[in-house]
PDB file of C-alpha atoms in Angstrom:
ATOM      1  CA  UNK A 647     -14.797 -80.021 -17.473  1.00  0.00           C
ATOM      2  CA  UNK A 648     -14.618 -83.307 -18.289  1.00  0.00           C
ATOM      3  CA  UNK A 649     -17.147 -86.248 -17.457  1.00  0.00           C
ATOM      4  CA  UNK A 650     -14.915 -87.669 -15.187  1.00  0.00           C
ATOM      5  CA  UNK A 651     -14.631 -84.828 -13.026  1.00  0.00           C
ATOM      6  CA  UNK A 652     -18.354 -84.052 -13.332  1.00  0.00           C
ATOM      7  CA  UNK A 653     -18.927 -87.386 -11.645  1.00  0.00           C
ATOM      8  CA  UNK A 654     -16.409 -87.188  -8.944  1.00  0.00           C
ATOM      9  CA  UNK A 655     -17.960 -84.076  -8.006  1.00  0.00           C
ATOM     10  CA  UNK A 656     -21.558 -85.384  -7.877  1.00  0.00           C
ATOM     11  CA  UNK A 657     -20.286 -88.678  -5.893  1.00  0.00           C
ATOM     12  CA  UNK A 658     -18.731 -86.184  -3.580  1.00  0.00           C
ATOM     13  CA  UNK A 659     -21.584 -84.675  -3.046  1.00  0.00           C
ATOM     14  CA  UNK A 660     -23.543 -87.810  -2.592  1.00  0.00           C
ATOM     15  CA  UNK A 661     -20.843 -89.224   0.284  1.00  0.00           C
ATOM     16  CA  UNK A 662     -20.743 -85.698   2.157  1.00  0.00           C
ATOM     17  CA  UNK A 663     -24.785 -85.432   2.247  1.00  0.00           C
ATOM     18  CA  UNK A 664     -24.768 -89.111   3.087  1.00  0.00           C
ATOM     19  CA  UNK A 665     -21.798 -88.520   6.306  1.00  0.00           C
ATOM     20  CA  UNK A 666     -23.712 -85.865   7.465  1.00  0.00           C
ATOM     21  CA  UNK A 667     -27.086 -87.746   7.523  1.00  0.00           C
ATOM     22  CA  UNK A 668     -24.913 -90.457   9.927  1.00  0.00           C
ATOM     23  CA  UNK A 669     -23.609 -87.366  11.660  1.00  0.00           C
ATOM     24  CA  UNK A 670     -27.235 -86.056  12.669  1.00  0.00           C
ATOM     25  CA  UNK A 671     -28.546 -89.347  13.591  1.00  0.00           C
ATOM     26  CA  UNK A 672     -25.675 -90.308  15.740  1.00  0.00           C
ATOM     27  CA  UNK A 673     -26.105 -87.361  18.146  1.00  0.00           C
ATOM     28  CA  UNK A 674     -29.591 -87.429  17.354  1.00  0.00           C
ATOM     29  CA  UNK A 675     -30.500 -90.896  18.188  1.00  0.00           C
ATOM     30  CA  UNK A 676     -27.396 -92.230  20.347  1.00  0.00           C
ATOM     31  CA  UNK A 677     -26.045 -89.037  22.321  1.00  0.00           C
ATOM     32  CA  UNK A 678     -27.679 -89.331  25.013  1.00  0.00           C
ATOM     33  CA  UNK A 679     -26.168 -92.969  26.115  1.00  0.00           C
ATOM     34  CA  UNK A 680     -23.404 -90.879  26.645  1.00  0.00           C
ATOM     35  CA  UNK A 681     -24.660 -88.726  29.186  1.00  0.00           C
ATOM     36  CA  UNK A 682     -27.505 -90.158  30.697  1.00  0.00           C
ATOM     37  CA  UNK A 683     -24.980 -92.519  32.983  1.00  0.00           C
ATOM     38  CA  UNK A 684     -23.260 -89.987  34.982  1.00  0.00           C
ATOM     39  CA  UNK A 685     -26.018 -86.746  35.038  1.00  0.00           C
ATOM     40  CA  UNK A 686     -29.179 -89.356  35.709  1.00  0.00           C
ATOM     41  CA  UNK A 687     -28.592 -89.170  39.357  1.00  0.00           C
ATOM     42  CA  UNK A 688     -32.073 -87.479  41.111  1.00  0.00           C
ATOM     43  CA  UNK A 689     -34.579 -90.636  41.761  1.00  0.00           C
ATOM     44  CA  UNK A 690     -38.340 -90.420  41.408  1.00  0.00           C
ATOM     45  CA  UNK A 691     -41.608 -92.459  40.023  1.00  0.00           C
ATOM     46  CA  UNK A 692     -43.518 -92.762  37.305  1.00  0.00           C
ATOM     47  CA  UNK A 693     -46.632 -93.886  36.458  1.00  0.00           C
ATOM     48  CA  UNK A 694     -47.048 -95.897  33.092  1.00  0.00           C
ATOM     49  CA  UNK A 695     -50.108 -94.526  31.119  1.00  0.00           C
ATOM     50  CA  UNK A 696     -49.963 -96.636  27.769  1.00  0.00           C
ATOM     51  CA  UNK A 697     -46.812 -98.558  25.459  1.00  0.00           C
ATOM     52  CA  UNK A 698     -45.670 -97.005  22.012  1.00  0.00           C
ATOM     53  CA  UNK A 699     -47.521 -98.025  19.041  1.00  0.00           C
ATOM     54  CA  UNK A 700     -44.715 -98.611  16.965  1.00  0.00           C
ATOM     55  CA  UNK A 701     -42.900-102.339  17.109  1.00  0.00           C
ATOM     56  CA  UNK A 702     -39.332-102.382  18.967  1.00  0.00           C
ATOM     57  CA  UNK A 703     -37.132-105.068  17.829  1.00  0.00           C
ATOM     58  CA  UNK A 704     -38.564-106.463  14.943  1.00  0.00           C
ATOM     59  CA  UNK A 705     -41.528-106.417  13.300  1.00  0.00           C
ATOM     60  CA  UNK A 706     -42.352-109.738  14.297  1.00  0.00           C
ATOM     61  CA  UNK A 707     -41.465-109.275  18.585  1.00  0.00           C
ATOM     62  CA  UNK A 708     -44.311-107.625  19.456  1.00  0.00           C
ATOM     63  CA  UNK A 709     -42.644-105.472  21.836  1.00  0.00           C
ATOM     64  CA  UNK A 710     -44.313-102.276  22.567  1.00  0.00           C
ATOM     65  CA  UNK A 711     -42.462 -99.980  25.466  1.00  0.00           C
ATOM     66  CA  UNK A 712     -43.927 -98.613  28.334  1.00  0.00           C
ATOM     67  CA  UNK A 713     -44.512 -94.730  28.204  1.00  0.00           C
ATOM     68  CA  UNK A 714     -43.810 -93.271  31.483  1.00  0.00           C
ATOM     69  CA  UNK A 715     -44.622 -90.180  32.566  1.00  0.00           C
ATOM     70  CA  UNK A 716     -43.293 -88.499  36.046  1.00  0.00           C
ATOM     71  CA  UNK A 717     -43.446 -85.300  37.484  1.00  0.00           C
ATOM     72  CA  UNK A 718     -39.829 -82.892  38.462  1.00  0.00           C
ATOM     73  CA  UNK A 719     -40.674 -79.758  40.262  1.00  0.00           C
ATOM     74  CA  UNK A 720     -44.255 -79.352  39.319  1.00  0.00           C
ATOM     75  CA  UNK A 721     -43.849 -80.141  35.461  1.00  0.00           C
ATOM     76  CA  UNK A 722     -44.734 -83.086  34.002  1.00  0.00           C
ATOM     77  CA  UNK A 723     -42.283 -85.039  31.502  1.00  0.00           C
ATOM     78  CA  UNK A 724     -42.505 -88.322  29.992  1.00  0.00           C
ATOM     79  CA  UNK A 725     -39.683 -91.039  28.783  1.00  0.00           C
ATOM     80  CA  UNK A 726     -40.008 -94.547  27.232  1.00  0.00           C
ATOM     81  CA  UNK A 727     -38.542 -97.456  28.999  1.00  0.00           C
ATOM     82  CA  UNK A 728     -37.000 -99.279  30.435  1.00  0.00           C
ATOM     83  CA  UNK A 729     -35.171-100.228  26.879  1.00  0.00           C
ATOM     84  CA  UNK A 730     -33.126-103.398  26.115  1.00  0.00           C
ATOM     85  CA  UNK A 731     -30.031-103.364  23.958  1.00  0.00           C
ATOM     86  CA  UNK A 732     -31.705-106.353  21.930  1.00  0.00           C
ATOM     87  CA  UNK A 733     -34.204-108.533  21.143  1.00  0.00           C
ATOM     88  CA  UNK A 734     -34.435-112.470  20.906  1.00  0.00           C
ATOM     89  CA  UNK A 735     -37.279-113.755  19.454  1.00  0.00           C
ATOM     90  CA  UNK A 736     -38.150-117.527  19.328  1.00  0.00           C
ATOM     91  CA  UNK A 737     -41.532-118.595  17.857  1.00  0.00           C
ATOM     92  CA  UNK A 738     -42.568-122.032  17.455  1.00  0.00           C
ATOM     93  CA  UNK A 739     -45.910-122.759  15.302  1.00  0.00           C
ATOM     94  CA  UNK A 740     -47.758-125.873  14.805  1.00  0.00           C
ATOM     95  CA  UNK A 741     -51.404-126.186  14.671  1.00  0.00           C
ATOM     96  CA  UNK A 742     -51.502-128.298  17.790  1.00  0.00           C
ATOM     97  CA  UNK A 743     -49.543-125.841  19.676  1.00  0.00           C
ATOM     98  CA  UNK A 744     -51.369-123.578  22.402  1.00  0.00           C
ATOM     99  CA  UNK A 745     -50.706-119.632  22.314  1.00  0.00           C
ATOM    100  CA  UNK A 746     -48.100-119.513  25.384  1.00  0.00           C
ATOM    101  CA  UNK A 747     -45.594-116.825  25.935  1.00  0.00           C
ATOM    102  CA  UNK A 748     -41.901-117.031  28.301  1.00  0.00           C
ATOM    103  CA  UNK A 749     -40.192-114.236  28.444  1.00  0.00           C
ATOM    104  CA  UNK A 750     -36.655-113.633  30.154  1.00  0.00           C
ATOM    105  CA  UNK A 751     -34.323-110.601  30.757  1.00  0.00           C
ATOM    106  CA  UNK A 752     -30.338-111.235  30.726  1.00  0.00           C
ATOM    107  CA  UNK A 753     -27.811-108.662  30.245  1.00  0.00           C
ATOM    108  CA  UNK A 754     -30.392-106.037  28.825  1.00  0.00           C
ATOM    109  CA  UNK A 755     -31.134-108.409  26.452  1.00  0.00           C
ATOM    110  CA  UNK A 756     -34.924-109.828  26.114  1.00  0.00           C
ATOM    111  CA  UNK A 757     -35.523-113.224  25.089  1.00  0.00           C
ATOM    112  CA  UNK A 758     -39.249-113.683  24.064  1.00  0.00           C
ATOM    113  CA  UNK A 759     -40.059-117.868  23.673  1.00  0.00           C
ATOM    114  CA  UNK A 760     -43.693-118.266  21.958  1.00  0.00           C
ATOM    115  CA  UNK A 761     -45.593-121.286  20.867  1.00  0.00           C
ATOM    116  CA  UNK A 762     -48.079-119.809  18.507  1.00  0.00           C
ATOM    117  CA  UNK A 763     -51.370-122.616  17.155  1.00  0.00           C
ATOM    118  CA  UNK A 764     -51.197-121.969  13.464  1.00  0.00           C
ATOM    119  CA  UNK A 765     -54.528-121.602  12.721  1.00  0.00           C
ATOM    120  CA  UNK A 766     -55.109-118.966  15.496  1.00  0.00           C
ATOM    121  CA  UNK A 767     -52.633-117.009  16.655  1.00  0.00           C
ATOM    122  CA  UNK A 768     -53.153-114.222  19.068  1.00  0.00           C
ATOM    123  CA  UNK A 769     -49.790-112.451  19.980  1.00  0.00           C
ATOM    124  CA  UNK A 770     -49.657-109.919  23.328  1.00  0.00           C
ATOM    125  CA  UNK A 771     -47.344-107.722  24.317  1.00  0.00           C
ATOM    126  CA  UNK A 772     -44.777-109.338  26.412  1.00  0.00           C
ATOM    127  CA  UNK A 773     -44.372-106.001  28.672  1.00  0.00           C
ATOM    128  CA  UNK A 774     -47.411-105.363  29.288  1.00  0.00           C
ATOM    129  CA  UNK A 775     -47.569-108.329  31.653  1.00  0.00           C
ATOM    130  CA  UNK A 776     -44.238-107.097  33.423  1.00  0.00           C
ATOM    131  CA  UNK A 777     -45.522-103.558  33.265  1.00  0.00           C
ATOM    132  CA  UNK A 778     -49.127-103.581  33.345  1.00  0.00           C
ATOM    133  CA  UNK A 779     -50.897-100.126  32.997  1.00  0.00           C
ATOM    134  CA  UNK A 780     -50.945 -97.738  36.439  1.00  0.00           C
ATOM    135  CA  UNK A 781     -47.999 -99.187  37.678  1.00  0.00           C
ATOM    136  CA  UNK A 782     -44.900 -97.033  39.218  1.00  0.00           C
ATOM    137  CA  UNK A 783     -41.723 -97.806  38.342  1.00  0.00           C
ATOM    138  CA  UNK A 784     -38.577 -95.853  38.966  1.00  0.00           C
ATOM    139  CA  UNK A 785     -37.263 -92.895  36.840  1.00  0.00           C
ATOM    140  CA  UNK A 786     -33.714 -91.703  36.950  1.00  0.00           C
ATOM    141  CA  UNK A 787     -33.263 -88.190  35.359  1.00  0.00           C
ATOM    142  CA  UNK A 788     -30.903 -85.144  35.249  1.00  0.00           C
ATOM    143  CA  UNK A 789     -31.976 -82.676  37.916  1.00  0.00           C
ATOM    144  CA  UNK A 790     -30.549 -79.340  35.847  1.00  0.00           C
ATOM    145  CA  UNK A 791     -32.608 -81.169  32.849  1.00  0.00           C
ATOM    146  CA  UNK A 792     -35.103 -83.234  33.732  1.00  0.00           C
ATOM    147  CA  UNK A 793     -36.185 -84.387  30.234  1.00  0.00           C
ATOM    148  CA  UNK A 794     -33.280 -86.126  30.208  1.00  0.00           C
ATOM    149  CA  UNK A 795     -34.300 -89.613  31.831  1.00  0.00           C
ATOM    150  CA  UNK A 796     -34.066 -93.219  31.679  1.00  0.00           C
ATOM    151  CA  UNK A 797     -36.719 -95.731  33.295  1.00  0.00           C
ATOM    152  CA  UNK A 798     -35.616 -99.002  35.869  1.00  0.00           C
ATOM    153  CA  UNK A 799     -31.687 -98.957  34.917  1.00  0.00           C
ATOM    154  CA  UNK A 800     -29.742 -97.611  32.335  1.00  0.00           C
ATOM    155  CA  UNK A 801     -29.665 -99.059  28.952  1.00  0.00           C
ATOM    156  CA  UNK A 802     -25.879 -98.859  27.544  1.00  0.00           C
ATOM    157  CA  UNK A 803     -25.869 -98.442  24.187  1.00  0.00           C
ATOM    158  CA  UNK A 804     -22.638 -96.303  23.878  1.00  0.00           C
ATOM    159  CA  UNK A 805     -21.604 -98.504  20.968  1.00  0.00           C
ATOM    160  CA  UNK A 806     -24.058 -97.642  19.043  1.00  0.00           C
ATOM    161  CA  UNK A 807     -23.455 -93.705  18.872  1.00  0.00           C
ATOM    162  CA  UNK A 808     -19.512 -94.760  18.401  1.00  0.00           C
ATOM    163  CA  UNK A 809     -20.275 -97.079  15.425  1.00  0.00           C
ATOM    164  CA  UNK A 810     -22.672 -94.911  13.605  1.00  0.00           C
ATOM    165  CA  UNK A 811     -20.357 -91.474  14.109  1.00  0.00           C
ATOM    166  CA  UNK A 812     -17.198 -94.133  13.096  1.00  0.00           C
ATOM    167  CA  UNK A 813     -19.157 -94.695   9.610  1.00  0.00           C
ATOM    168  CA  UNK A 814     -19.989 -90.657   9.204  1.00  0.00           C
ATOM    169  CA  UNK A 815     -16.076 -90.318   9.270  1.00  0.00           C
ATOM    170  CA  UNK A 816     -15.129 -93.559   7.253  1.00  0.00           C
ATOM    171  CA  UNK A 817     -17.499 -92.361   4.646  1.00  0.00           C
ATOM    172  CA  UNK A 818     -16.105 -88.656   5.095  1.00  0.00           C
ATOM    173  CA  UNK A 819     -12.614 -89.894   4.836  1.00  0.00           C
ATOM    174  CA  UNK A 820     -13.398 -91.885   1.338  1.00  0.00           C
ATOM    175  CA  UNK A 821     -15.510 -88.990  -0.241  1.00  0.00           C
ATOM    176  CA  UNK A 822     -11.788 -86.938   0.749  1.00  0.00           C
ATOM    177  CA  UNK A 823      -9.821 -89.556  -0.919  1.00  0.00           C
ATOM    178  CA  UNK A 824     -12.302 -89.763  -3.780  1.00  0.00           C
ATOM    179  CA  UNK A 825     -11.958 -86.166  -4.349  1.00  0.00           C
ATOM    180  CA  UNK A 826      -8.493 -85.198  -3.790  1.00  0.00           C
ATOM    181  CA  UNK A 827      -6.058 -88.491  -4.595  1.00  0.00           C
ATOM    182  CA  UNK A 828      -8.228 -90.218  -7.620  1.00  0.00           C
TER     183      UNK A 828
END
């Protein structure tokens, strides 16, 4: 067997382990924008408890997502939300500059405007003011599955699971090429 070969085969290997990886996370991450739209359709409340400790959109946003747990036929389940297809951060600092926060929802986007004081800077959550602790908010969920939920509206993010299943098949396509035509 000659080098060449040797490496073909090892790239091959490399691009099929790497389409699969996009496989998994496609339907692992994005499948359920798919579905959630049309089976969502039983109505009841939640109660938010705390926000997830990890960062959503950006290490610097500051966003931390409601958890949201709700009760279907005697069991309890919980879901994160509501999400946002994106994140806008604007931060302005200046050392004359108060600590202020706006924050503005449009087209499941959220725009958060801060004016941060240089010297002290003390950033909040931005939900937690829109949904503070205790509060009920509405939960949409399958009724022959109810872990399957959303919170407040559905977040449509269909693109995503089309884009990152689209690159799984580019990539499987070019590993086939690679192997078979060069």
């Amino acid at each position: 067997m000659s080098e060449t070969t040797i490496i073909k085969i090892i790239f091959g290997i490399l691009l099929s382990l790497g389409a699969l990886v996009l496989f998994i996370l496609a339907f692992k991450l994005y499948y359920k924008y798919l579905i959630q739209e049309k089976r969502c359709t039983a109505k009841t409340k939640g109660k938010i408890r705390r926000y997830t400790l990890a960062s959503r959109g950006g290490e610097d946003s500051g966003v931390h997502l409601p958890i949201v747990f709700y009760n279907v036929n005697g069991k309890e389940y919980k879901v994160v939300g509501p999400e946002y297809r994106a994140y806008k951060t604007i931060t302005k600092t200046s050392p004359m500059n108060k600590n202020k926060m706006e924050y503005q929802e449009k087209g499941q986007i959220l725009t958060i405007k801060r004016e941060n004081n240089s010297f002290v800077a003390i950033q909040r959550n931005p939900i937690e003011s829109i949904f503070p602790i205790n509060s009920e908010i509405d939960v949409f969920y399958d009724p022959s599955n109810p872990k399957l939920s959303y919170v407040l509206r559905y977040c449509n993010k269909k693109n995503m699971f089309y884009l990152m299943l689209g690159s799984a098949l580019l990539v499987l396509i070019v590993d086939l090429l690679n192997l078979f035509l060069l």
